[in-house]
Each structure stands twice: as structure tokens, then as C-alpha cells.
Short mmCIF file of C-alpha atoms in Angstrom, two decimals:
data_model
loop_
_atom_site.label_atom_id
_atom_site.label_comp_id
_atom_site.label_asym_id
_atom_site.label_seq_id
_atom_site.Cartn_x
_atom_site.Cartn_y
_atom_site.Cartn_z
CA MET A 1 138.78 86.44 88.57
CA ASP A 2 137.16 84.78 91.67
CA LYS A 3 135.21 87.27 93.75
CA THR A 4 133.90 84.93 96.28
CA ILE A 5 134.53 85.26 100.01
CA SER A 6 133.52 82.32 102.19
CA THR A 7 131.81 84.15 105.12
CA VAL A 8 129.68 87.25 105.57
CA ALA A 9 132.09 88.42 108.42
CA GLU A 10 134.97 88.55 105.89
CA ALA A 11 132.70 90.08 103.24
CA ILE A 12 131.96 93.23 105.51
CA ALA A 13 135.27 93.38 107.49
CA GLU A 14 136.76 96.41 105.47
CA ILE A 15 133.82 98.80 106.09
CA PRO A 16 135.23 101.68 108.16
CA ASP A 17 133.70 104.20 110.52
CA GLY A 18 131.86 107.03 108.80
CA ALA A 19 131.32 105.18 105.51
CA GLN A 20 128.37 105.79 103.25
CA VAL A 21 126.70 102.41 102.69
CA MET A 22 123.87 101.55 100.33
CA ILE A 23 121.71 98.65 101.32
CA GLY A 24 119.46 97.12 98.78
CA GLY A 25 115.99 95.85 99.27
CA PHE A 26 112.44 97.52 99.58
CA GLY A 27 110.85 96.51 103.03
CA GLY A 28 111.91 93.05 103.49
CA SER A 29 111.89 92.06 99.64
CA GLY A 30 115.56 91.85 98.45
CA ALA A 31 117.09 92.91 101.86
CA PRO A 32 120.55 91.40 102.58
CA ILE A 33 119.72 90.55 106.22
CA GLU A 34 122.88 88.35 106.76
CA LEU A 35 125.22 91.07 105.53
CA ILE A 36 123.58 93.59 107.74
CA HIS A 37 123.65 91.24 110.85
CA ALA A 38 127.28 90.50 110.28
CA LEU A 39 128.00 94.10 110.35
CA ILE A 40 126.03 94.54 113.59
CA ASP A 41 127.96 91.60 115.11
CA ARG A 42 131.28 93.23 114.08
CA PHE A 43 130.12 96.49 115.61
CA ARG A 44 129.05 94.81 118.82
CA GLU A 45 132.51 93.01 119.09
CA THR A 46 134.87 95.89 118.15
CA GLY A 47 132.85 99.17 118.30
CA SER A 48 133.17 99.61 114.49
CA PRO A 49 131.84 100.61 112.19
CA LYS A 50 130.03 103.44 113.61
CA ASN A 51 128.87 106.99 112.28
CA LEU A 52 127.45 105.21 109.14
CA THR A 53 125.31 107.01 106.49
CA VAL A 54 122.86 104.36 105.27
CA ILE A 55 120.97 104.57 102.03
CA ASN A 56 117.87 102.42 101.71
CA ASN A 57 114.32 103.07 100.59
CA ASN A 58 113.11 102.72 104.28
CA ALA A 59 114.67 103.02 107.77
CA GLY A 60 114.28 99.63 109.13
CA ASN A 61 111.39 97.52 110.61
CA GLY A 62 111.01 95.61 113.97
CA GLY A 63 114.23 94.56 115.72
CA ILE A 64 116.26 93.22 112.87
CA GLY A 65 118.20 94.44 109.72
CA ILE A 66 118.57 98.25 109.54
CA ALA A 67 116.28 98.83 112.32
CA ALA A 68 118.85 96.79 114.57
CA MET A 69 121.72 98.86 113.08
CA ILE A 70 119.96 102.02 114.16
CA LYS A 71 119.07 100.73 117.47
CA ALA A 72 122.64 99.59 117.98
CA GLY A 73 123.80 103.20 117.48
CA MET A 74 125.81 102.51 114.27
CA VAL A 75 123.94 105.00 112.11
CA ALA A 76 124.29 108.78 112.14
CA LYS A 77 122.43 109.45 108.99
CA MET A 78 119.65 107.82 106.88
CA ILE A 79 118.97 108.74 103.27
CA CYS A 80 115.60 107.22 102.32
CA SER A 81 112.15 107.92 101.00
CA PHE A 82 109.80 106.36 103.52
CA PRO A 83 111.23 106.01 107.10
CA ARG A 84 107.66 105.73 108.48
CA SER A 85 106.26 102.38 108.62
CA SER A 86 104.19 100.15 110.92
CA ASN A 87 107.30 98.78 112.98
CA ALA A 88 109.85 101.62 112.55
CA GLU A 89 110.15 102.51 116.25
CA ALA A 90 114.09 102.08 116.30
CA PHE A 91 114.35 105.02 113.58
CA ASN A 92 111.34 107.01 115.18
CA GLU A 93 112.81 107.18 118.62
CA LYS A 94 116.33 108.30 117.46
CA TYR A 95 114.85 110.71 114.89
CA LEU A 96 112.51 112.44 117.45
CA ALA A 97 115.25 112.49 120.07
CA GLY A 98 117.46 114.24 117.46
CA GLU A 99 120.03 111.54 117.54
CA ILE A 100 119.93 110.58 113.86
CA GLU A 101 119.89 112.74 110.68
CA LEU A 102 117.42 112.20 107.80
CA GLU A 103 117.71 113.17 104.10
CA LEU A 104 114.24 112.62 102.86
CA VAL A 105 114.17 111.90 98.90
CA PRO A 106 111.32 111.16 96.65
CA GLN A 107 111.60 107.47 95.84
CA GLY A 108 111.93 107.89 92.20
CA THR A 109 114.43 110.65 92.63
CA LEU A 110 116.49 108.22 94.93
CA ALA A 111 116.65 105.58 92.33
CA GLU A 112 117.58 108.06 89.60
CA ARG A 113 120.27 109.64 91.75
CA ILE A 114 121.68 106.11 92.51
CA ARG A 115 121.55 105.11 88.93
CA ALA A 116 123.04 108.52 87.72
CA ALA A 117 126.02 107.84 90.14
CA GLY A 118 126.58 104.53 88.46
CA ALA A 119 126.29 105.83 84.99
CA GLY A 120 128.81 108.72 85.52
CA ILE A 121 126.06 111.32 85.31
CA PRO A 122 126.70 113.99 88.05
CA ALA A 123 123.38 115.64 88.13
CA PHE A 124 120.08 115.56 86.25
CA TYR A 125 116.61 117.31 86.07
CA THR A 126 113.48 115.86 87.43
CA PRO A 127 109.89 117.17 87.69
CA SER A 128 109.50 115.39 91.01
CA SER A 129 109.42 117.68 94.06
CA PHE A 130 109.18 121.03 92.02
CA GLY A 131 107.31 123.52 94.11
CA THR A 132 107.60 121.37 97.41
CA GLU A 133 109.56 121.74 100.46
CA LEU A 134 111.88 118.98 99.27
CA ALA A 135 113.06 121.25 96.52
CA ILE A 136 114.15 124.05 98.60
CA GLY A 137 117.62 125.31 97.88
CA LYS A 138 117.85 123.17 94.73
CA PRO A 139 118.34 124.94 91.30
CA THR A 140 115.28 124.81 88.98
CA GLU A 141 115.06 125.11 85.21
CA GLU A 142 112.25 125.31 82.69
CA PHE A 143 112.32 122.94 79.67
CA ASP A 144 109.63 122.92 77.02
CA GLY A 145 107.24 125.02 79.30
CA LYS A 146 107.62 122.68 82.37
CA MET A 147 109.65 123.28 85.57
CA TYR A 148 112.24 120.81 86.73
CA VAL A 149 114.53 120.46 89.74
CA ARG A 150 118.15 119.74 89.54
CA GLU A 151 119.35 116.67 91.59
CA ARG A 152 122.92 115.41 92.31
CA CYS A 153 123.92 111.74 91.76
CA LEU A 154 124.30 109.73 94.99
CA LYS A 155 127.47 107.56 95.43
CA ALA A 156 128.47 105.12 98.23
CA ASP A 157 131.55 103.66 99.55
CA PHE A 158 129.95 100.35 99.82
CA ALA A 159 126.74 98.57 98.65
CA LEU A 160 125.35 95.54 100.44
CA ILE A 161 123.01 93.80 98.10
CA LYS A 162 121.03 90.49 97.78
CA GLY A 163 120.96 88.34 94.74
CA GLN A 164 119.21 85.02 93.99
CA MET A 165 121.91 83.31 91.76
CA GLY A 166 125.50 84.62 91.59
CA ASP A 167 128.49 83.15 89.90
CA THR A 168 132.02 83.53 90.99
CA VAL A 169 132.71 86.44 88.61
CA GLY A 170 129.75 88.41 90.22
CA ASN A 171 126.96 87.97 87.58
CA LEU A 172 123.60 88.26 89.53
CA THR A 173 120.02 87.35 89.11
CA TYR A 174 117.34 88.54 91.56
CA ARG A 175 114.22 86.75 93.01
CA LEU A 176 110.77 88.14 92.29
CA ALA A 177 110.40 91.83 93.38
CA GLY A 178 113.51 91.45 95.46
CA ARG A 179 115.39 93.23 92.46
CA ASN A 180 114.14 96.76 93.35
CA PHE A 181 117.28 98.90 94.26
CA ASN A 182 119.81 96.01 94.18
CA PRO A 183 120.91 96.48 90.64
CA LEU A 184 121.23 100.29 90.97
CA MET A 185 123.27 100.20 94.20
CA ALA A 186 125.69 97.64 92.61
CA MET A 187 126.57 100.24 89.99
CA ALA A 188 126.87 103.25 92.43
CA ALA A 189 129.17 102.03 95.08
CA THR A 190 133.03 101.97 95.07
CA LYS A 191 132.85 98.38 96.64
CA THR A 192 129.79 96.20 95.97
CA ILE A 193 129.25 93.13 98.25
CA ALA A 194 126.59 90.67 97.10
CA GLN A 195 125.13 87.91 99.10
CA VAL A 196 123.62 85.31 96.92
CA SER A 197 121.35 82.48 97.68
CA GLU A 198 122.96 80.02 95.20
CA LEU A 199 126.60 80.41 94.22
CA VAL A 200 127.47 78.76 90.76
CA ALA A 201 130.46 78.53 88.52
CA PRO A 202 130.83 80.90 85.60
CA GLY A 203 128.35 79.63 83.06
CA GLY A 204 126.06 78.43 85.57
CA ILE A 205 123.70 81.41 84.88
CA ASN A 206 122.51 81.83 81.23
CA PRO A 207 124.07 85.00 80.09
CA GLU A 208 120.66 86.01 78.81
CA GLN A 209 119.21 85.87 82.30
CA VAL A 210 121.97 88.00 83.91
CA ILE A 211 120.42 91.21 85.54
CA THR A 212 123.64 92.66 87.15
CA PRO A 213 126.83 92.04 85.04
CA GLY A 214 129.81 90.92 87.26
CA LEU A 215 131.70 94.19 86.47
CA PHE A 216 129.58 95.92 89.02
CA VAL A 217 130.22 93.34 91.78
CA ASP A 218 133.34 93.17 93.78
CA VAL A 219 132.61 90.43 96.45
CA VAL A 220 130.21 87.46 96.26
CA VAL A 221 129.35 85.44 99.37
CA GLU A 222 126.90 82.57 99.34
CA VAL A 223 124.18 82.65 101.95
CA ALA A 224 122.12 79.61 101.17
CA HIS A 225 118.47 79.76 102.62
CA PRO A 226 118.73 83.40 103.45
CA GLN A 227 116.28 84.69 106.21
CA GLN A 228 113.31 86.94 105.08
CA GLU A 229 112.97 90.31 106.83
CA GLU A 230 109.22 90.32 106.83
CA VAL A 231 109.02 86.92 108.35
CA LEU A 232 111.69 87.90 111.07
CA VAL A 233 109.62 91.15 111.82
CA ARG A 234 106.31 89.12 112.03
CA THR A 235 107.66 86.54 114.33
CA GLY A 236 109.24 89.35 116.75
CA VAL A 237 112.79 88.24 116.17
CA VAL A 238 115.22 90.73 117.46
CA HIS A 239 118.99 90.68 116.48
CA MET B 1 69.07 123.64 104.37
CA SER B 2 70.00 124.26 107.89
CA ASP B 3 69.09 120.71 108.86
CA PHE B 4 71.05 119.29 105.97
CA ASN B 5 73.45 116.51 106.93
CA ILE B 6 76.30 115.43 104.63
CA SER B 7 76.72 112.10 106.24
CA ASP B 8 73.02 111.20 104.89
CA VAL B 9 74.27 111.67 101.27
CA ALA B 10 77.84 111.03 101.39
CA LEU B 11 79.32 107.85 99.46
CA SER B 12 81.28 105.38 101.39
CA ASN B 13 85.00 104.72 100.41
CA ALA B 14 83.97 101.73 98.59
CA GLN B 15 81.40 103.70 96.68
CA ILE B 16 84.05 106.35 95.69
CA ALA B 17 86.42 103.60 94.64
CA TRP B 18 83.69 101.98 92.53
CA ARG B 19 83.08 105.19 90.77
CA ALA B 20 86.67 105.77 90.13
CA ALA B 21 86.97 102.34 88.82
CA GLN B 22 84.38 102.98 86.05
CA ASP B 23 86.74 105.35 84.33
CA ILE B 24 89.61 102.96 84.08
CA GLU B 25 89.90 102.34 80.52
CA ASP B 26 90.40 98.87 78.76
CA GLY B 27 94.01 98.23 77.96
CA SER B 28 95.34 100.84 80.33
CA TYR B 29 98.54 100.80 82.67
CA VAL B 30 97.51 101.96 86.01
CA ASN B 31 99.24 102.73 89.41
CA LEU B 32 97.09 102.90 92.57
CA GLY B 33 98.45 104.68 95.53
CA ILE B 34 98.93 102.96 98.86
CA GLY B 35 95.84 102.65 101.08
CA PHE B 36 92.40 103.97 99.87
CA PRO B 37 93.26 103.95 96.07
CA GLU B 38 94.27 100.35 96.15
CA MET B 39 90.58 99.61 96.77
CA ILE B 40 89.58 100.64 93.23
CA ALA B 41 91.18 97.55 91.77
CA LYS B 42 88.38 95.45 93.48
CA PHE B 43 85.79 97.31 91.47
CA GLN B 44 87.46 97.13 88.01
CA PRO B 45 84.62 96.63 85.48
CA GLU B 46 84.43 93.22 83.94
CA GLY B 47 85.67 92.85 80.45
CA ARG B 48 88.37 95.45 80.89
CA ASP B 49 91.98 94.43 80.71
CA VAL B 50 94.03 96.52 83.05
CA THR B 51 97.70 96.13 84.02
CA TYR B 52 98.73 97.32 87.51
CA HIS B 53 101.91 98.94 88.13
CA THR B 54 103.66 99.19 91.55
CA GLU B 55 106.74 101.37 92.27
CA ASN B 56 108.83 98.65 93.66
CA GLY B 57 109.16 97.05 90.24
CA VAL B 58 106.29 94.86 89.30
CA LEU B 59 103.79 95.19 86.39
CA GLY B 60 100.79 92.93 86.09
CA PHE B 61 100.16 91.99 89.64
CA GLY B 62 96.88 90.40 90.70
CA LYS B 63 95.04 89.73 93.90
CA ALA B 64 96.44 89.15 97.28
CA PRO B 65 97.48 85.56 98.08
CA LEU B 66 95.66 83.43 100.56
CA GLU B 67 96.92 83.93 104.20
CA GLY B 68 99.85 81.46 104.80
CA GLU B 69 100.64 81.52 100.99
CA GLU B 70 102.52 84.88 101.06
CA ASP B 71 105.79 85.10 99.60
CA TRP B 72 107.49 88.19 101.13
CA ASP B 73 109.66 88.65 98.14
CA LEU B 74 106.61 89.32 96.18
CA ILE B 75 105.11 92.50 97.51
CA ASN B 76 103.60 95.85 96.37
CA ALA B 77 104.67 99.36 97.35
CA GLY B 78 102.50 99.14 100.40
CA LYS B 79 104.50 96.02 101.47
CA LYS B 80 101.56 93.88 101.03
CA ALA B 81 101.86 90.42 99.59
CA ILE B 82 100.70 90.10 96.00
CA THR B 83 100.19 87.56 93.22
CA LEU B 84 101.27 87.87 89.51
CA ASN B 85 98.90 87.68 86.50
CA PRO B 86 99.94 86.00 83.31
CA GLY B 87 102.09 88.54 81.50
CA ALA B 88 103.56 90.02 84.69
CA SER B 89 107.18 91.48 84.57
CA PHE B 90 109.87 92.66 87.17
CA PHE B 91 112.30 95.58 86.78
CA HIS B 92 114.50 97.68 88.81
CA HIS B 93 113.42 100.84 90.67
CA ALA B 94 114.95 103.17 88.13
CA ASP B 95 112.96 101.58 85.27
CA SER B 96 109.86 101.54 87.53
CA PHE B 97 110.05 105.31 87.93
CA ALA B 98 110.99 105.81 84.30
CA MET B 99 107.47 104.26 83.53
CA VAL B 100 106.09 106.92 85.92
CA ARG B 101 107.97 110.12 84.89
CA GLY B 102 108.33 109.11 81.30
CA GLY B 103 104.65 109.30 80.57
CA HIS B 104 104.05 105.44 80.22
CA LEU B 105 101.23 105.14 82.66
CA ASP B 106 97.78 106.01 81.62
CA LEU B 107 96.43 106.76 85.09
CA ALA B 108 97.70 107.25 88.74
CA VAL B 109 95.19 107.53 91.38
CA LEU B 110 96.26 109.01 94.86
CA GLY B 111 94.72 109.93 98.16
CA ALA B 112 94.75 113.48 99.29
CA TYR B 113 94.76 115.93 102.34
CA GLN B 114 93.93 118.95 100.15
CA ILE B 115 93.48 119.64 96.43
CA ALA B 116 93.64 123.08 95.14
CA GLN B 117 91.66 124.61 92.31
CA ASN B 118 94.88 124.74 89.99
CA GLY B 119 95.57 121.06 90.53
CA ASP B 120 98.00 121.39 93.45
CA LEU B 121 98.09 118.29 95.59
CA ALA B 122 98.86 118.01 99.30
CA ASN B 123 99.06 114.39 100.35
CA TRP B 124 102.25 113.51 102.18
CA ARG B 125 102.38 115.39 105.39
CA VAL B 126 100.05 117.61 107.59
CA GLY B 127 102.47 119.78 109.31
CA SER B 128 106.02 119.81 110.50
CA LYS B 129 105.63 117.37 113.39
CA GLY B 130 106.63 113.70 113.45
CA VAL B 131 108.63 111.63 111.01
CA PRO B 132 108.18 112.92 107.50
CA ALA B 133 107.90 110.14 104.73
CA VAL B 134 107.29 110.88 101.10
CA GLY B 135 107.68 107.59 99.29
CA GLY B 136 106.82 107.59 95.53
CA ALA B 137 103.99 110.29 95.87
CA MET B 138 106.13 113.31 94.47
CA ASP B 139 107.06 111.13 91.52
CA LEU B 140 103.56 109.65 90.79
CA VAL B 141 102.02 112.97 90.27
CA HIS B 142 104.21 113.66 87.33
CA GLY B 143 103.95 111.77 84.10
CA ALA B 144 100.96 109.79 84.10
CA LYS B 145 98.47 110.77 81.49
CA ARG B 146 95.91 111.41 83.99
CA VAL B 147 96.31 111.89 87.71
CA ALA B 148 93.26 111.40 89.63
CA VAL B 149 92.36 111.71 93.48
CA VAL B 150 90.01 109.69 95.66
CA THR B 151 89.05 111.34 98.88
CA ASP B 152 86.15 112.51 101.24
CA HIS B 153 84.91 115.87 100.15
CA VAL B 154 85.44 117.27 103.60
CA THR B 155 87.79 116.54 106.53
CA LYS B 156 86.57 114.55 109.59
CA ASP B 157 85.87 118.01 111.25
CA GLY B 158 84.03 119.14 108.29
CA LYS B 159 86.62 121.47 106.68
CA PRO B 160 86.70 121.56 102.81
CA LYS B 161 89.40 119.41 101.11
CA LEU B 162 88.95 121.05 97.79
CA VAL B 163 90.31 124.62 98.42
CA GLU B 164 91.57 127.69 96.57
CA ALA B 165 95.09 127.10 97.60
CA CYS B 166 96.66 124.21 99.83
CA THR B 167 97.71 125.05 103.25
CA PHE B 168 99.45 121.76 103.87
CA PRO B 169 102.98 120.90 102.30
CA LEU B 170 102.64 120.32 98.53
CA THR B 171 103.23 117.01 96.84
CA GLY B 172 103.00 118.48 93.47
CA VAL B 173 102.19 121.59 91.59
CA ALA B 174 99.07 121.77 89.12
CA CYS B 175 99.06 117.93 88.70
CA VAL B 176 95.75 116.62 89.42
CA THR B 177 93.32 116.30 86.54
CA ARG B 178 90.23 114.74 88.23
CA VAL B 179 88.88 114.37 91.83
CA TYR B 180 86.33 111.86 92.95
CA THR B 181 84.94 112.70 96.31
CA SER B 182 82.22 111.45 98.61
CA LEU B 183 79.92 114.02 97.16
CA ALA B 184 81.01 114.83 93.58
CA VAL B 185 83.24 114.15 90.52
CA VAL B 186 85.26 117.21 89.81
CA ASP B 187 87.55 117.94 86.94
CA ILE B 188 90.37 120.55 87.13
CA GLU B 189 90.69 122.55 83.95
CA ASP B 190 92.59 125.89 83.46
CA GLY B 191 92.95 126.57 87.25
CA LYS B 192 89.30 125.87 87.95
CA PHE B 193 87.14 123.15 89.50
CA ILE B 194 84.63 122.05 86.99
CA LEU B 195 81.78 120.05 88.48
CA ARG B 196 80.80 116.97 86.48
CA GLU B 197 78.70 114.88 88.86
CA LYS B 198 77.11 115.36 92.23
CA VAL B 199 75.24 113.12 94.66
CA PRO B 200 71.57 113.26 94.29
CA GLY B 201 69.79 114.62 97.25
CA MET B 202 72.09 117.68 97.48
CA THR B 203 71.70 121.02 95.85
CA LEU B 204 74.61 122.68 94.10
CA ALA B 205 74.38 125.49 96.69
CA GLN B 206 74.79 122.84 99.49
CA LEU B 207 77.64 121.16 97.69
CA GLN B 208 79.29 124.69 97.19
CA ALA B 209 78.84 125.51 100.88
CA VAL B 210 81.23 122.51 101.90
CA THR B 211 83.59 123.21 98.98
CA GLY B 212 86.67 125.84 99.67
CA ALA B 213 86.75 127.19 96.09
CA THR B 214 84.08 127.97 93.39
CA LEU B 215 82.66 125.00 91.67
CA HIS B 216 82.22 125.90 87.84
CA VAL B 217 79.55 124.28 85.79
CA ASP B 218 80.31 123.62 82.21
CA GLY B 219 77.40 121.92 80.60
CA ASP B 220 75.38 119.25 82.33
CA VAL B 221 76.02 118.13 86.03
CA ALA B 222 75.09 114.34 86.16
CA ASP B 223 73.82 112.50 89.12
CA LEU B 224 76.68 110.72 90.83
CA ASN B 225 74.96 107.20 91.15
CA VAL B 226 76.70 104.19 92.72
CA PRO B 227 75.60 100.81 93.92
CA GLU B 228 73.86 101.19 97.23
CA ASP B 229 75.21 98.04 98.76
CA LEU B 230 78.89 98.96 98.87
#
């Protein structure tokens, strides 16, 4: 069951207009920059995909990655916890102009909604956001004397994630704190596309070290020596 | 009292952080919020073994790396580069927030715009303008055994930050257990502010005058003494 594809352009070729797309990473850590840039390149050549809903903790930084997607006009809606950051002009301008929709979700709730989708749990209760404006319109219930908010799971059509090692059947490891949302998103999308820094044959990853089992991954593409978002932002690179 | 000036007696942020650090217990697991609360780690008393948690999936991180030695896959929730202490671990975001909501952290320390006497906290946005961003604040106020706040006692234009009821959008309801301010240490118990310590050189009446809700006294009020040179 070889899940590898040889180029990032082929890996993202099927993502249609209007798709809901999860993108792994927290800031620049674990962000699949090459997959994102391949998607932007395709949009610039063909006008598609557009009207995307993007799910990420943030809303892009500088002139690369998700910020470049937003600036290019591919994104209709962001679902995230922290769109405000030091270099988030791309999102800020569109948001303040009313040109992009925002669903703001507390970070732990965002993670759990994604995990729940991957685990077949349609809704759950959390104490987070109870009594705040982010809970308006959501059902609440008391358990053991404490109030909780009901949250729905969050699925996606596609997940773009970044692993460190990957084998041809989709088993993944992650580098340092680059794990973050990546293993959760791998579980929650209909089709999960992973870029990996080092592609190996089955058996090349010790089964004890596998973080995301290959069952959750549909496509693996090797990007050796991937770019790091934070380094690109700090050096002023624009895609 | 009319010529009394808060700035003559108020603690610096470093002094507030130092005071908060004295209460971090040996062997505890602690999350320090982005910004001001992060400073507390610098003043961790010697001999105490503390493990720091950050929302993006790291336990046991240490000091910032030297400039030029950053690895940007190794960051904290404030997107600052970090290093690892021996015994550190990585985990995904759902496990990270299970640690938070599941009651596995001993202490979370956050910043604040306002704290109400029942423990309500407002710390994520001031009004309805601009781009809203909540991050992990609404999760961090739930689950840690103690939820503390570090803050100036009043706003830049002199308004109380300790109030009867928050007017800014809430982060969480009845969640804060202790407040370290530039003038006092205040516990929140049974819907009331209980004054534990106040800076010397200020009377209770003077402190009450810059506090937006009644400060209750339950036993001794100690002097809030901190190192002068911070």
C-alpha cells in the first residue's frame, strides 16, 4: 500500500473550491509550508482552489504560508484561536475590511473538536468559554455542580500536515514541538496529506516511535530540508 | 492622604513576578501565560524543582537559547524559542489541553484587564473593536488547582482593576483564586476579596480607595516586601 506521491503539486491537486482544509502547525513550528505554497501556486495558475475554509491555530504570519493564501484571496473563512500576531497584516486587513470570515475558538476547544471528529464523537462538554461571549448560542449543562458548554466536533475535507520521518504506508514521527495539531488533524480529515522531511521504507521507523499510525494518512510526499516559516518571516520572504 | 502617590509605593512588574514566584511549590507543574506572567520563571526560588508546561505541547522547557541558536520548531505558546531541561517531553495539542482542563497542573498564572470579587477574569479583549484573539486563555482558567493573576493594581489612567463585576468581556467565570498586584496580594474566597498582604507605606484606606470592590480582612495583613533592586 504505497501512499507516496513524488511532488507537492500532485499531492494537493485534488483540493476543490470551497473545501474545508486543516493545516497543521503552531506558528511556524510544524507548518507544512511547501504544501501550502504548492496550493497557492496552483491557485495562481488556475484560479482554484478558492473560497476555502482554513483551520489552523493562527491566521498566518508575514508574507508566506497561510498569510500568503489569505493575501492571494483563496480563503473565505478562518477557524482559529489566535489570529492576532506580530506579523498578521494579511488576515487583519481582510478581516477589518469584512472580506474574510472568522470563527474564533478557544485553543483547547479547537484541539478537542478536531480530536473528537477523528474519534467519532459528534459533540462533547467542556468548561472552557462558559459564561463568555464565545459560548453564546451553545447548549450548556451542569455536571457535578459545575457548568459546561457543548461543542461540536470539527471535520475537514483535507488535512495538510508536516511530519519528520514518514514511511511509504503513512506512519509518521514529528520533530520537537512541531507535533502540536498535526496528529489530531491527520485523524479528522477525509483525506490527509503529509509532507515528511525524511521518507523511509516500511520498517524504517521503529513501531515504538510512530506517533501517527499510517491508517490516518492518505498521501505522503517527501520534502527534504523543508523551509521553516519563522525563518522565512524573519528574513522577509514573500511567496 | 490627598498628596499620596501610588507610583511612590507600587511594585515594578519584576517585583510582582518575584512575589508570585515565592508561592510556586517544589515539585509543581506550572503554566505561565504569555507576556508578563512568563517573567515569574526568572524568580523561581533556588532549590525548588518546577516543571513548566506550554500549550503547544512541551513539558519541562528551560531558558531561552542564545541568539543565533534558536530552533524554530522548539517554541513556547508565545512563539518564543525555548530550550529543554532533562526530563522534558512533547505531546500533541489535545493531550496538552487535557493536562490543563483535566486538573493535572498545579498552577496557572495569567495577566488581567479586570478581576471581579467572585473570581471572574477578563483578560482577552477590551471591547468589540479590532481582531479578537483568545488563544488558550479560556482553557487555562479551568482545571489548574490554583489560578493566579499578576497585574498592576490600577489601569494606566488610574481605574481599579479589582472590581465588583467585570465590564470587559469575560475569559472565565469564578476562576481566579489569588491576585498578585503592584500594591497587594489578594485571595478570592466565597465571592470576596480577602486582603493578605499590602505594600508598606500605604494604609488600608488608601488601598481600598484604589480598589473597585470591598477588601475584606481575615486575620493578619502582612507587609508585601520584595527585593528593592528589581
